[in-house]
CSV table of C-alpha atoms in Angstrom, one decimal:
chain,number,residue,atom,x,y,z
R,38,MET,CA,-59.1,-23.9,19.8
R,39,GLU,CA,-56.3,-26.0,19.1
R,40,ARG,CA,-55.3,-29.5,17.0
R,41,GLY,CA,-56.8,-32.3,17.7
R,42,LEU,CA,-55.0,-35.5,16.3
R,43,PHE,CA,-57.0,-35.4,13.0
R,44,GLY,CA,-56.0,-31.9,12.3
R,45,CYS,CA,-59.4,-31.0,13.5
R,46,MET,CA,-60.1,-28.3,16.1
R,47,LYS,CA,-60.8,-29.0,19.7
R,48,ASN,CA,-61.8,-26.7,22.3
R,49,SER,CA,-58.9,-25.4,23.8
R,50,VAL,CA,-60.2,-27.2,27.5
R,51,ASP,CA,-57.8,-29.2,28.8
R,52,MET,CA,-59.9,-32.8,28.4
R,53,GLU,CA,-57.4,-34.7,30.3
R,54,SER,CA,-57.4,-32.3,33.7
R,55,GLU,CA,-61.9,-32.8,33.3
R,56,ARG,CA,-62.8,-36.3,34.6
R,57,PRO,CA,-66.5,-36.9,33.3
R,58,SER,CA,-68.4,-36.9,35.6
R,59,LEU,CA,-70.3,-40.2,36.6
R,60,ASP,CA,-73.6,-39.1,35.6
R,61,ALA,CA,-72.5,-38.0,32.4
R,62,VAL,CA,-69.9,-41.7,31.9
R,63,TYR,CA,-73.4,-43.2,32.3
R,64,GLU,CA,-75.7,-41.4,30.5
R,65,ILE,CA,-72.9,-42.1,27.9
R,66,LEU,CA,-73.0,-46.0,28.2
R,67,SER,CA,-76.8,-46.1,27.8
R,68,GLU,CA,-77.2,-45.9,24.6
R,69,SER,CA,-76.0,-49.0,23.4
R,70,ARG,CA,-74.1,-48.2,20.0
R,71,ARG,CA,-71.6,-45.1,21.9
R,72,ARG,CA,-71.1,-48.7,24.3
R,73,TYR,CA,-70.4,-50.3,21.9
R,74,LEU,CA,-67.9,-48.3,20.4
R,75,LEU,CA,-66.4,-48.2,23.4
R,76,TYR,CA,-66.3,-51.3,24.4
R,77,TYR,CA,-64.6,-51.9,20.9
R,78,PHE,CA,-61.6,-49.2,22.0
R,79,LEU,CA,-60.8,-52.2,25.4
R,80,GLU,CA,-59.3,-54.7,22.8
R,81,ASN,CA,-58.3,-52.4,19.8
R,82,ASP,CA,-56.2,-48.5,19.3
R,83,HIS,CA,-58.5,-47.8,16.6
R,84,ALA,CA,-61.1,-48.0,14.2
R,85,ASN,CA,-62.9,-47.4,11.2
R,86,VAL,CA,-66.7,-46.3,11.1
R,87,GLU,CA,-67.3,-49.0,8.5
R,88,SER,CA,-66.2,-52.0,9.7
R,89,VAL,CA,-67.3,-50.7,13.6
R,90,SER,CA,-71.0,-50.2,11.9
R,91,LEU,CA,-71.1,-53.7,10.4
R,92,GLN,CA,-69.9,-54.8,14.0
R,93,ILE,CA,-72.8,-52.8,15.8
R,94,ALA,CA,-75.2,-54.0,13.7
R,95,ALA,CA,-74.1,-57.6,13.6
R,96,TRP,CA,-74.6,-57.7,17.3
R,97,GLU,CA,-77.4,-55.2,16.7
R,98,GLN,CA,-79.3,-58.2,14.6
R,99,GLU,CA,-77.6,-61.2,16.6
R,100,LYS,CA,-75.8,-62.7,13.7
R,101,SER,CA,-73.5,-62.8,12.5
R,102,ILE,CA,-70.7,-60.2,10.5
R,103,GLU,CA,-71.9,-61.7,7.3
R,104,ASP,CA,-75.2,-61.4,7.5
R,105,VAL,CA,-75.6,-58.1,7.8
R,106,THR,CA,-77.6,-56.2,5.4
R,107,GLU,CA,-75.8,-53.0,3.5
R,108,ALA,CA,-79.0,-51.3,4.9
R,109,GLU,CA,-78.2,-52.2,8.0
R,110,LYS,CA,-75.2,-51.4,8.1
R,111,GLN,CA,-76.1,-47.7,7.1
R,112,ARG,CA,-78.6,-47.2,9.8
R,113,VAL,CA,-75.9,-47.5,11.8
R,114,THR,CA,-72.4,-46.0,9.9
R,115,ALA,CA,-75.6,-42.5,9.8
R,116,SER,CA,-75.7,-42.6,13.7
R,117,LEU,CA,-72.6,-43.2,14.9
R,118,VAL,CA,-70.8,-40.2,11.9
R,119,HIS,CA,-74.5,-37.9,12.5
R,120,SER,CA,-74.8,-38.2,16.8
R,121,HIS,CA,-73.0,-40.6,18.6
R,122,LEU,CA,-69.3,-40.0,17.3
R,123,PRO,CA,-69.8,-36.7,17.7
R,124,ARG,CA,-70.8,-37.0,20.9
R,125,LEU,CA,-68.2,-39.4,22.3
R,126,GLU,CA,-65.6,-36.5,20.7
R,127,ASP,CA,-67.2,-33.7,23.3
R,128,HIS,CA,-65.9,-35.7,25.9
R,129,GLY,CA,-62.8,-36.2,25.1
R,130,LEU,CA,-63.3,-40.4,24.7
R,131,VAL,CA,-62.8,-40.8,20.5
R,132,GLU,CA,-61.1,-38.1,17.5
R,133,HIS,CA,-63.2,-38.9,14.4
R,134,ASP,CA,-61.5,-38.1,11.3
R,135,SER,CA,-64.6,-37.4,9.2
R,136,ARG,CA,-62.2,-37.9,5.7
R,137,THR,CA,-61.5,-41.3,6.5
R,138,GLY,CA,-63.9,-42.6,8.5
R,139,ASP,CA,-61.0,-43.1,11.2
R,140,VAL,CA,-61.7,-43.1,14.6
R,141,ILE,CA,-58.9,-43.8,17.7
R,142,ALA,CA,-59.6,-43.7,21.3
R,143,GLY,CA,-59.3,-39.7,22.4
R,144,ASP,CA,-57.1,-39.4,26.1
R,145,GLY,CA,-60.5,-39.1,28.2
R,146,PHE,CA,-60.6,-42.6,27.3
R,147,ALA,CA,-58.5,-43.5,29.9
R,148,GLU,CA,-60.1,-42.1,33.1
R,149,ILE,CA,-62.9,-44.3,32.3
R,150,ARG,CA,-61.5,-46.8,31.0
R,151,GLU,CA,-62.6,-49.3,34.2
R,152,THR,CA,-65.9,-48.5,33.9
R,153,VAL,CA,-65.9,-49.9,30.6
R,154,ARG,CA,-64.5,-52.9,31.2
R,155,GLN,CA,-67.8,-53.6,33.9
R,156,ALA,CA,-70.1,-52.2,32.0
R,157,ARG,CA,-68.4,-55.0,28.5
R,158,ALA,CA,-68.7,-57.9,31.3
R,159,ASN,CA,-72.2,-57.4,32.7
R,160,GLU,CA,-73.3,-57.9,28.4
R,161,ASP,CA,-72.4,-61.3,28.0
R,162,GLU,CA,-73.6,-61.4,24.1
R,163,VAL,CA,-71.5,-58.8,23.2
R,164,THR,CA,-67.6,-59.9,21.9
R,165,VAL,CA,-65.4,-58.3,20.3
R,166,THR,CA,-64.3,-59.7,17.0
R,167,GLY,CA,-62.6,-56.3,14.5
R,168,SER,CA,-58.9,-56.1,14.7
R,169,SER,CA,-56.7,-53.2,15.2
R,170,MET,CA,-54.8,-54.3,12.3
R,171,GLU,CA,-57.2,-53.1,10.5
R,172,SER,CA,-55.2,-50.3,7.7
R,173,PHE,CA,-55.8,-46.9,9.6
R,174,LEU,CA,-54.9,-44.4,7.0
R,175,TYR,CA,-57.0,-46.4,4.0
R,176,SER,CA,-59.3,-48.2,5.8
R,177,GLU,CA,-58.7,-51.3,3.7
R,178,PRO,CA,-58.5,-54.8,5.9
R,179,VAL,CA,-54.7,-56.1,6.1
R,180,PRO,CA,-54.2,-58.6,3.6
R,181,SER,CA,-54.8,-62.0,5.5
R,182,SER,CA,-51.0,-63.3,5.2
R,183,ASN,CA,-50.0,-60.5,6.5
R,184,ARG,CA,-52.3,-61.4,10.4
R,185,GLU,CA,-50.3,-62.8,13.1
R,186,ARG,CA,-53.2,-66.4,13.2
R,187,GLN,CA,-53.9,-66.8,16.8
């Protein structure tokens, strides 16, 4: 066993040399919450479970982030933490630090990036609004005065 980026134990199988099968990729993408999380990594280097859960809940409810209730966000957070993140970690697509809630794209994500991009292109209603300017270590947003204006 070796340690991943967050110091968690990883399977000693080299995830870079094991490309997921096409069946595995499409099975992963078949669940919208996993798909939405991977869409986020098309434009961002890292995420936080809480902020991504809020965005996913907004997409699912077809409402703005401001209108998402705490209960809706918590349902998404629970399913990400207990089901979807472990599944994506098993395939080397993400690494998740359960202590801080930080998530980064894993080495395996590069292998399926184009397939994820194509899936997103076919799903018009999803717009990634998160930013990689979120604080990585402390899960706090960077003050807006420090963000670059678009």
